[in-house]
Amino acid sequence: MARGIYSTALLRLIFKSGHEISSPTPSQKERFETWTMESPDVVLSDTQDKHAIKILGKMEYVEEFVDVLKMGVPSTIFVGDVMKTKSSHDLVQLVAAFPLDAKLELDVLRSEVTYTVPWHHFCRAGSEGLSLMVSFAEQMLEEGLLQPEKVYPVFREHVSRLTPRLGSLIRIVHSKLNGRNIVIGPARVVWRKEGVVKVQRRIIGGGVYDGLNIPKSPGDYAITELRKGCMYTATKYYSLNGNLKGEYYSVCTPIEMYDTYVKYVDLGVDVVKPFGKEPSMIDQEEPREACAAGRLPEQTMKKAFEVAEGLMKMLS
């Protein structure tokens, strides 16, 4: 059973893999020829932030679906651990995160069933306004009022231009491989061009900067450059008088940029450079361990280290 913004794509994947679709909604019955009303082995539903799904069922069925998902949506990242549910010790839950590449893979699956505008799942997950825009466009296509060859290029162009406004406050949603979501900000957009922003935020509290081992001081601030589709964030820390203290580059899944926030999954490995010193690569074990556990795709892990090596060369 699947509910939520990814349901059509996931049901298409389930159907293609030779499994039965159970307990469909009326709209799902219209899109799929065969189904059963028997109790589902696995229940799929959106997480609260819409950028991932919860997989609920007995361990054997959850593992079977995970294998199907890895084959059909290879950019999926499984965050956190398998958790037993409070309601039943027989049931477990696992969270599957869909970064940008996975959303695009899901778009392809959905397009095999019904009209699917470019960036469908990116928009559905992004905000209520973008989601309504998708619904409107696809309803017009379903009713024959618009033609795909005319709508798709225009839709793709406008969504690709989505960038926070200059002077606006945005959040940076930094998802970890352990399942935690860290919200950084609010940060103010101090510079922008299409698909790229620089945001500034004040540093509050004492201690030292993680990875840099440089003391924080009153008046410090950070400037972070965020580029749509880029696989790293670039943060520079400054003192009150504007002197550079250090640089921190966090390797991540391709950055998803919306009007009020940006979203990505932190891939663990980072590159740091204290002012006047050589760069170094840190936290290399986290992506390797996640890959060995089957939670992070090997191709994604390899790409993360390629990006980190490129940053090392750039900063040397």
Coordinates of C-alpha atoms in Angstrom, one line a residue:
M1 CA 0.0 0.0 0.0
A2 CA 1.4 3.4 -1.0
R3 CA 0.1 6.8 0.0
G4 CA 1.6 10.3 -0.6
I5 CA 3.4 12.2 -3.3
Y6 CA 5.6 9.3 -4.5
S7 CA 2.8 6.7 -4.5
T8 CA 2.2 6.5 -8.3
A9 CA 5.9 6.1 -9.1
L10 CA 6.4 3.5 -6.3
L11 CA 3.4 1.5 -7.3
R12 CA 4.7 1.5 -10.9
L13 CA 8.0 0.1 -9.5
I14 CA 6.2 -2.5 -7.4
F15 CA 4.1 -3.6 -10.5
K16 CA 7.1 -3.8 -12.7
S17 CA 9.0 -6.0 -10.2
G18 CA 6.2 -8.5 -10.3
H19 CA 4.5 -7.8 -7.0
E20 CA 0.8 -7.1 -6.3
I21 CA -0.6 -3.6 -5.6
S22 CA -2.8 -3.7 -2.5
S23 CA -5.4 -1.4 -1.0
P24 CA -5.3 1.2 -3.9
T25 CA -7.1 4.5 -3.7
P26 CA -9.7 5.3 -6.4
S27 CA -7.2 7.2 -8.5
Q28 CA -4.7 4.4 -8.2
K29 CA -7.3 1.9 -9.4
E30 CA -7.7 4.0 -12.6
R31 CA -4.0 4.0 -13.2
F32 CA -3.2 0.3 -12.6
E33 CA -5.0 -2.6 -14.2
T34 CA -4.7 -5.2 -11.4
W35 CA -4.7 -4.9 -7.7
T36 CA -5.8 -6.7 -4.5
M37 CA -7.7 -5.5 -1.5
E38 CA -5.9 -7.9 0.8
S39 CA -3.9 -6.5 3.7
P40 CA -0.6 -5.1 2.5
D41 CA 2.8 -6.6 3.4
V42 CA 4.4 -3.2 3.3
V43 CA 3.0 0.3 3.9
L44 CA 4.7 3.3 2.2
S45 CA 4.0 6.9 3.3
D46 CA 5.6 10.3 3.1
T47 CA 7.7 11.6 5.9
Q48 CA 6.6 15.0 7.3
D49 CA 9.0 17.0 5.2
K50 CA 8.0 15.1 2.0
H51 CA 11.6 14.5 0.9
A52 CA 11.6 10.8 2.1
I53 CA 9.3 7.9 2.7
K54 CA 8.6 5.6 5.6
I55 CA 8.7 1.9 4.9
L56 CA 6.6 -0.1 7.4
G57 CA 6.1 -3.9 7.6
K58 CA 7.6 -7.1 8.8
M59 CA 11.4 -7.3 8.4
E60 CA 11.4 -9.8 5.6
Y61 CA 8.9 -7.7 3.5
V62 CA 10.8 -4.5 4.2
E63 CA 14.0 -6.0 3.1
E64 CA 12.4 -7.3 -0.1
F65 CA 11.0 -3.9 -0.9
V66 CA 14.4 -2.3 -0.2
D67 CA 16.0 -4.5 -2.8
V68 CA 13.3 -3.5 -5.3
L69 CA 13.8 0.2 -4.5
K70 CA 17.6 -0.1 -4.9
M71 CA 17.1 -1.5 -8.4
G72 CA 14.4 0.9 -9.6
V73 CA 15.5 4.1 -7.8
P74 CA 19.3 3.6 -7.4
S75 CA 20.0 7.0 -6.0
T76 CA 17.9 6.3 -2.9
I77 CA 19.7 6.7 0.5
F78 CA 18.4 4.8 3.5
V79 CA 18.9 7.1 6.5
G80 CA 19.0 6.0 10.1
D81 CA 18.5 2.5 11.4
V82 CA 15.7 -0.1 11.1
M83 CA 13.4 0.7 14.0
K84 CA 10.9 -1.5 15.7
T85 CA 7.5 0.1 16.1
K86 CA 5.8 0.8 19.4
S87 CA 2.5 -0.7 18.3
S88 CA 3.9 -4.1 17.3
H89 CA 7.2 -5.8 17.8
D90 CA 6.6 -7.7 14.5
L91 CA 6.7 -4.5 12.5
V92 CA 9.8 -2.4 11.6
Q93 CA 10.2 0.9 10.0
L94 CA 12.9 2.3 7.7
V95 CA 13.3 5.7 6.1
A96 CA 14.3 6.1 2.5
A97 CA 15.5 9.5 1.5
F98 CA 15.0 10.8 -2.1
P99 CA 17.7 13.3 -3.0
L100 CA 17.4 15.2 -6.3
D101 CA 18.7 12.4 -8.5
A102 CA 16.2 9.9 -6.9
K103 CA 13.3 12.3 -7.4
L104 CA 14.2 12.5 -11.1
E105 CA 14.3 8.7 -11.3
L106 CA 10.9 8.6 -9.7
D107 CA 9.7 11.1 -12.3
V108 CA 10.6 8.6 -15.1
L109 CA 8.7 5.8 -13.3
R110 CA 5.6 8.0 -12.9
S111 CA 5.7 9.1 -16.5
E112 CA 5.2 5.5 -17.6
V113 CA 1.7 5.7 -16.0
T114 CA 0.4 9.2 -16.5
Y115 CA 1.3 12.7 -17.6
T116 CA 4.3 13.9 -15.4
V117 CA 5.7 17.4 -15.8
P118 CA 9.5 17.8 -15.4
W119 CA 10.6 18.2 -11.8
H120 CA 7.3 16.7 -10.6
H121 CA 8.6 15.2 -7.4
F122 CA 11.0 18.1 -6.7
C123 CA 8.0 20.4 -6.8
R124 CA 5.6 18.1 -4.9
A125 CA 8.1 17.9 -2.0
G126 CA 9.1 21.6 -2.2
S127 CA 6.1 23.6 -1.1
E128 CA 2.3 23.7 -1.3
G129 CA 2.5 26.4 -4.0
L130 CA 4.8 24.4 -6.3
S131 CA 2.6 21.3 -5.7
L132 CA -0.5 23.1 -6.8
M133 CA 1.3 24.4 -9.9
V134 CA 2.1 20.7 -10.8
S135 CA -1.5 19.6 -10.2
F136 CA -2.8 22.4 -12.4
A137 CA -0.5 21.7 -15.3
E138 CA -1.0 17.9 -15.2
Q139 CA -4.8 18.3 -15.0
M140 CA -4.7 20.5 -18.1
L141 CA -2.7 17.8 -19.9
E142 CA -5.1 15.1 -18.7
E143 CA -8.1 17.0 -20.1
G144 CA -6.4 17.7 -23.4
L145 CA -6.3 21.5 -22.9
L146 CA -2.5 21.6 -23.2
Q147 CA 0.0 19.7 -25.2
P148 CA 3.0 18.0 -23.5
E149 CA 5.5 19.2 -26.1
K150 CA 4.5 22.8 -25.4
V151 CA 4.1 22.5 -21.6
Y152 CA 7.1 20.5 -20.6
P153 CA 9.9 22.8 -21.9
V154 CA 8.3 25.9 -20.3
F155 CA 7.7 24.1 -17.0
R156 CA 11.3 22.8 -16.9
E157 CA 12.7 26.3 -17.6
H158 CA 10.7 28.1 -15.0
V159 CA 11.4 25.5 -12.2
S160 CA 15.1 25.5 -13.0
R161 CA 15.2 29.3 -12.5
L162 CA 13.8 29.0 -9.0
T163 CA 16.1 31.0 -6.6
P164 CA 15.5 32.7 -3.2
R165 CA 15.1 36.5 -3.4
L166 CA 17.9 38.9 -2.5
G167 CA 17.4 40.0 1.1
S168 CA 15.1 37.1 2.0
L169 CA 15.6 34.8 5.0
I170 CA 16.0 31.1 4.2
R171 CA 16.7 27.8 6.0
I172 CA 19.4 25.3 5.1
V173 CA 18.0 21.8 5.7
H174 CA 21.0 19.6 6.3
S175 CA 20.0 15.9 6.5
K176 CA 22.4 13.5 8.0
L177 CA 23.1 9.8 7.1
N178 CA 22.0 8.9 10.6
G179 CA 18.5 10.2 9.9
R180 CA 18.8 13.6 11.8
N181 CA 17.6 16.8 10.1
I182 CA 19.7 19.8 11.1
V183 CA 18.1 23.2 10.2
I184 CA 20.7 25.9 9.8
G185 CA 19.6 29.5 9.9
P186 CA 17.7 31.6 9.4
A187 CA 20.3 33.0 6.9
R188 CA 19.9 36.1 4.9
V189 CA 20.5 36.1 1.1
V190 CA 23.2 38.8 0.5
W191 CA 24.0 37.9 -3.1
R192 CA 22.2 36.0 -5.8
K193 CA 22.1 35.1 -9.4
E194 CA 20.0 32.4 -11.1
G195 CA 20.5 29.2 -9.3
V196 CA 23.2 30.5 -6.9
V197 CA 23.0 32.4 -3.6
K198 CA 25.3 33.5 -0.9
V199 CA 23.7 33.7 2.6
Q200 CA 25.0 35.3 5.8
R201 CA 24.3 34.2 9.3
R202 CA 25.6 35.3 12.7
I203 CA 27.6 32.8 14.8
I204 CA 26.1 32.5 18.3
G205 CA 27.7 30.8 21.2
G206 CA 31.2 29.9 22.1
G207 CA 33.5 26.9 21.6
V208 CA 35.4 26.1 18.4
Y209 CA 34.4 25.6 14.8
D210 CA 33.8 22.0 14.0
G211 CA 36.6 20.5 11.9
L212 CA 38.6 23.7 11.9
N213 CA 39.4 23.8 15.7
I214 CA 39.4 27.6 15.6
P215 CA 37.8 29.5 18.5
K216 CA 34.6 31.3 18.0
S217 CA 34.5 34.9 18.9
P218 CA 31.8 37.5 19.5
G219 CA 30.8 39.1 16.2
D220 CA 31.8 36.2 14.0
Y221 CA 29.7 35.5 10.9
A222 CA 29.5 33.0 8.1
I223 CA 29.0 33.3 4.4
T224 CA 27.8 30.2 2.7
E225 CA 27.6 29.8 -1.1
L226 CA 24.8 27.5 -2.3
R227 CA 24.6 26.4 -6.0
K228 CA 21.7 24.5 -7.3
G229 CA 22.7 20.9 -8.3
C230 CA 26.2 21.3 -6.8
M231 CA 27.5 18.5 -4.6
Y232 CA 29.0 20.7 -1.9
T233 CA 28.3 23.7 0.2
A234 CA 31.0 26.3 0.7
T235 CA 31.1 28.2 4.0
K236 CA 33.7 30.8 5.0
Y237 CA 33.9 32.1 8.6
Y238 CA 34.9 35.7 9.3
S239 CA 35.7 37.7 12.4
L240 CA 33.9 40.9 13.4
N241 CA 36.4 43.0 11.4
G242 CA 36.0 40.9 8.3
N243 CA 39.1 38.8 8.5
L244 CA 38.8 35.2 7.1
K245 CA 39.2 32.6 9.9
G246 CA 38.6 29.4 7.9
E247 CA 36.7 27.6 5.2
Y248 CA 34.4 24.5 5.5
Y249 CA 33.2 22.5 2.5
S250 CA 30.5 19.9 3.1
V251 CA 30.1 17.3 0.4
C252 CA 26.4 16.5 -0.2
T253 CA 23.8 15.2 -2.6
P254 CA 23.0 17.7 -5.4
I255 CA 21.6 20.8 -3.7
E256 CA 17.8 21.3 -4.1
M257 CA 16.9 25.0 -4.1
Y258 CA 13.5 26.4 -3.3
D259 CA 12.3 29.9 -2.6
T260 CA 12.5 29.7 1.2
Y261 CA 15.0 26.9 1.8
V262 CA 17.6 24.6 0.4
K263 CA 17.8 20.9 1.0
Y264 CA 20.4 18.2 0.6
V265 CA 21.8 15.0 2.3
D266 CA 25.2 15.4 3.9
L267 CA 27.4 12.6 2.6
G268 CA 29.7 12.7 5.6
V269 CA 33.1 13.6 4.1
D270 CA 34.1 17.2 4.4
V271 CA 37.1 19.4 3.4
V272 CA 38.4 22.1 5.8
K273 CA 41.0 24.8 5.5
P274 CA 42.0 27.1 8.4
F275 CA 43.2 30.5 7.2
G276 CA 46.8 30.3 6.1
K277 CA 47.0 26.5 6.3
E278 CA 46.7 23.6 4.0
P279 CA 43.3 21.9 3.4
S280 CA 42.5 18.5 4.9
M281 CA 39.8 15.9 4.3
I282 CA 37.8 14.8 7.4
D283 CA 35.0 12.4 8.4
Q284 CA 35.9 9.9 5.7
E285 CA 34.6 6.8 7.6
E286 CA 31.0 7.8 7.7
P287 CA 30.2 7.4 4.0
R288 CA 32.2 4.2 3.8
E289 CA 30.4 2.7 6.8
A290 CA 27.0 3.7 5.3
C291 CA 27.9 2.2 2.0
A292 CA 29.1 -1.1 3.6
A293 CA 25.8 -1.3 5.5
G294 CA 23.9 -1.0 2.2
R295 CA 22.4 2.4 3.1
L296 CA 24.4 4.6 0.7
P297 CA 24.8 3.7 -3.0
E298 CA 28.4 2.8 -3.9
Q299 CA 28.2 5.2 -6.9
T300 CA 27.1 8.0 -4.6
M301 CA 30.0 7.3 -2.2
K302 CA 32.5 7.2 -5.0
K303 CA 31.2 10.5 -6.3
A304 CA 31.4 12.1 -2.9
F305 CA 35.1 11.3 -2.6
E306 CA 35.7 12.5 -6.2
V307 CA 34.2 15.8 -5.2
A308 CA 36.2 16.0 -2.0
E309 CA 39.4 15.3 -3.9
G310 CA 38.5 18.0 -6.4
L311 CA 38.1 20.5 -3.5
M312 CA 41.5 19.5 -2.0
K313 CA 43.2 20.3 -5.3
M314 CA 41.3 23.6 -5.7
L315 CA 42.2 24.7 -2.2
S316 CA 45.9 23.6 -2.3

